[in-house]
XYZ file of C-alpha atoms in Angstrom:
188
model
C 3.783 -29.884 50.292
C 6.696 -29.145 52.633
C 6.382 -30.269 56.252
C 7.939 -28.767 59.366
C 10.656 -31.448 59.552
C 11.854 -30.560 56.053
C 11.770 -26.851 56.862
C 13.553 -27.340 60.177
C 16.488 -29.076 58.513
C 16.697 -26.845 55.421
C 19.507 -24.314 55.502
C 20.154 -21.483 53.112
C 23.709 -20.551 52.175
C 25.409 -18.236 54.659
C 28.938 -17.125 55.386
C 28.498 -17.580 59.147
C 31.376 -19.802 60.249
C 29.298 -22.214 62.361
C 29.259 -25.632 60.648
C 25.984 -26.514 58.916
C 25.293 -29.540 61.117
C 25.579 -27.428 64.262
C 23.483 -24.657 62.713
C 20.733 -27.193 61.979
C 20.677 -28.216 65.646
C 20.650 -24.587 66.784
C 17.819 -23.740 64.375
C 15.726 -26.600 65.796
C 16.244 -25.218 69.319
C 15.443 -21.680 68.176
C 12.265 -22.777 66.373
C 11.136 -24.552 69.562
C 11.729 -21.273 71.392
C 9.927 -19.330 68.676
C 6.848 -21.526 69.131
C 6.911 -21.236 72.928
C 7.510 -17.481 72.835
C 4.647 -16.839 70.434
C 2.418 -19.109 72.517
C 3.363 -17.378 75.779
C 2.712 -13.988 74.179
C -0.808 -14.997 73.172
C -1.430 -16.481 76.617
C -0.418 -13.170 78.219
C -2.851 -11.418 75.858
C -5.570 -13.923 76.819
C -5.055 -12.938 80.466
C -4.945 -9.232 79.504
C -8.294 -9.419 77.743
C -10.098 -11.530 80.327
C -8.819 -10.527 83.773
C -11.479 -9.398 86.260
C -11.476 -8.359 89.894
C -10.216 -5.704 92.268
C -6.732 -5.584 90.708
C -8.112 -5.429 87.170
C -6.386 -2.297 85.960
C -2.854 -3.034 87.219
C -3.008 -6.650 85.997
C -4.560 -5.647 82.661
C -1.604 -3.277 82.149
C 0.994 -5.780 83.416
C -0.243 -8.567 81.157
C -0.180 -6.244 78.133
C 3.386 -5.212 78.980
C 4.423 -8.869 79.245
C 2.900 -9.613 75.843
C 4.710 -6.641 74.298
C 8.083 -7.801 75.599
C 7.435 -11.307 74.336
C 6.540 -9.937 70.884
C 10.029 -8.390 70.731
C 11.538 -11.777 71.584
C 9.455 -13.496 68.895
C 11.071 -11.205 66.348
C 14.586 -11.556 67.786
C 14.410 -15.363 67.841
C 12.923 -15.607 64.337
C 15.592 -13.293 62.946
C 18.345 -15.360 64.601
C 16.925 -18.467 62.900
C 17.140 -16.797 59.516
C 20.553 -15.240 60.222
C 21.854 -18.780 60.744
C 20.419 -19.758 57.346
C 17.359 -21.498 58.800
C 13.668 -21.166 58.124
C 11.648 -19.528 60.933
C 8.449 -21.425 61.733
C 6.461 -18.542 63.192
C 2.799 -18.969 62.344
C 0.127 -19.346 65.015
C -0.452 -22.938 63.876
C 3.249 -23.752 64.140
C 3.344 -22.208 67.607
C 0.305 -24.180 68.717
C 1.647 -27.489 67.488
C 5.260 -27.002 68.646
C 4.987 -25.113 71.942
C 6.272 -26.691 75.154
C 3.623 -24.805 77.146
C 0.250 -26.183 78.236
C -2.940 -24.612 76.901
C -4.093 -21.571 78.818
C -7.148 -22.226 81.007
C -10.244 -20.578 79.553
C -12.364 -20.953 82.685
C -10.607 -18.392 84.894
C -11.485 -14.747 85.491
C -10.035 -13.683 88.850
C -6.785 -11.743 88.731
C -4.861 -14.078 91.044
C -5.863 -17.081 88.939
C -4.506 -15.408 85.795
C -1.338 -14.449 87.676
C -0.865 -18.053 88.830
C -1.495 -19.444 85.334
C 1.008 -17.035 83.784
C 3.553 -17.635 86.564
C 3.424 -21.377 85.868
C 4.005 -20.769 82.179
C 6.745 -18.176 82.687
C 8.542 -20.662 84.983
C 8.381 -23.431 82.357
C 9.462 -21.013 79.635
C 12.340 -19.746 81.803
C 13.575 -23.320 82.282
C 13.423 -23.868 78.523
C 15.433 -20.685 77.963
C 18.116 -21.680 80.492
C 18.382 -25.124 78.872
C 18.745 -23.418 75.485
C 21.569 -21.236 76.829
C 23.545 -24.360 77.713
C 22.674 -26.209 74.500
C 23.602 -23.389 72.137
C 26.762 -22.614 74.090
C 27.768 -26.296 73.845
C 27.192 -26.097 70.086
C 29.672 -23.227 69.860
C 27.179 -20.429 69.228
C 27.966 -17.792 71.852
C 25.779 -15.234 70.059
C 22.635 -17.350 70.335
C 23.519 -18.261 73.931
C 23.841 -14.520 74.615
C 20.433 -13.867 73.034
C 18.971 -16.529 75.307
C 20.735 -14.977 78.318
C 19.130 -11.615 77.538
C 15.713 -13.258 77.329
C 16.351 -15.215 80.532
C 17.084 -12.093 82.574
C 13.799 -10.484 81.541
C 11.749 -13.651 82.013
C 13.148 -14.185 85.520
C 12.330 -10.567 86.400
C 8.802 -10.928 85.061
C 8.347 -14.208 86.934
C 9.389 -12.342 90.083
C 6.693 -9.720 89.358
C 4.075 -12.448 88.927
C 5.221 -14.424 91.978
C 5.124 -11.262 94.120
C 1.354 -11.100 93.585
C 0.991 -14.630 94.973
C 3.590 -14.848 97.724
C 1.667 -13.150 100.540
C -1.203 -15.605 100.220
C 1.253 -18.525 100.027
C 3.145 -17.392 103.152
C 0.090 -16.368 105.201
C -2.240 -19.173 104.188
C -5.954 -18.966 103.559
C -6.970 -17.149 106.780
C -4.519 -14.292 106.202
C -2.163 -15.017 109.119
C 1.060 -16.936 109.110
C 1.250 -20.074 111.200
C 4.121 -20.516 113.675
C 5.746 -23.023 111.304
C 5.462 -20.580 108.405
C 6.776 -17.699 110.533
C 9.803 -19.769 111.551
C 10.460 -20.795 107.926
C 10.221 -17.182 106.733
C 12.604 -15.981 109.444
C 15.287 -18.529 108.517
């Protein structure tokens, strides 16, 4: 039986001019991203299916849109792995065991709680993507770094969308009005 470590380091012949040792390192990074992307996609679907509350419809639609975008990135990342001669580890079990993201909370229903949970995960994923940009660029693979840059732009935009749902409550506080300290901080 072949394990993930064997598959991660196995390369198929390719005429891509990136040295095999560097390609192995890049494939490991990409497979980590593949796991996190697939995991984040399913977490967005979890929120999509289970959101409740006054903003149900708009959040239900938003979460489905997020999952759809992430599905495209799953495919793009997996295909980059194989283009480099690597083996894409893209099953649900591989994603679950290799994802950098925490498990999605199953005890939430309210829209803002789902937004906060997804925002936390999009932020962690965005950091991973930015780290991967630097790592793959340092390994001499501008194409993979560019793929990561494309993903990063979308993830940052989507994090902005999620954060925008939470920012009013964070600025105003629980009672709905901003304190003098908060007003001064916002004005700066």
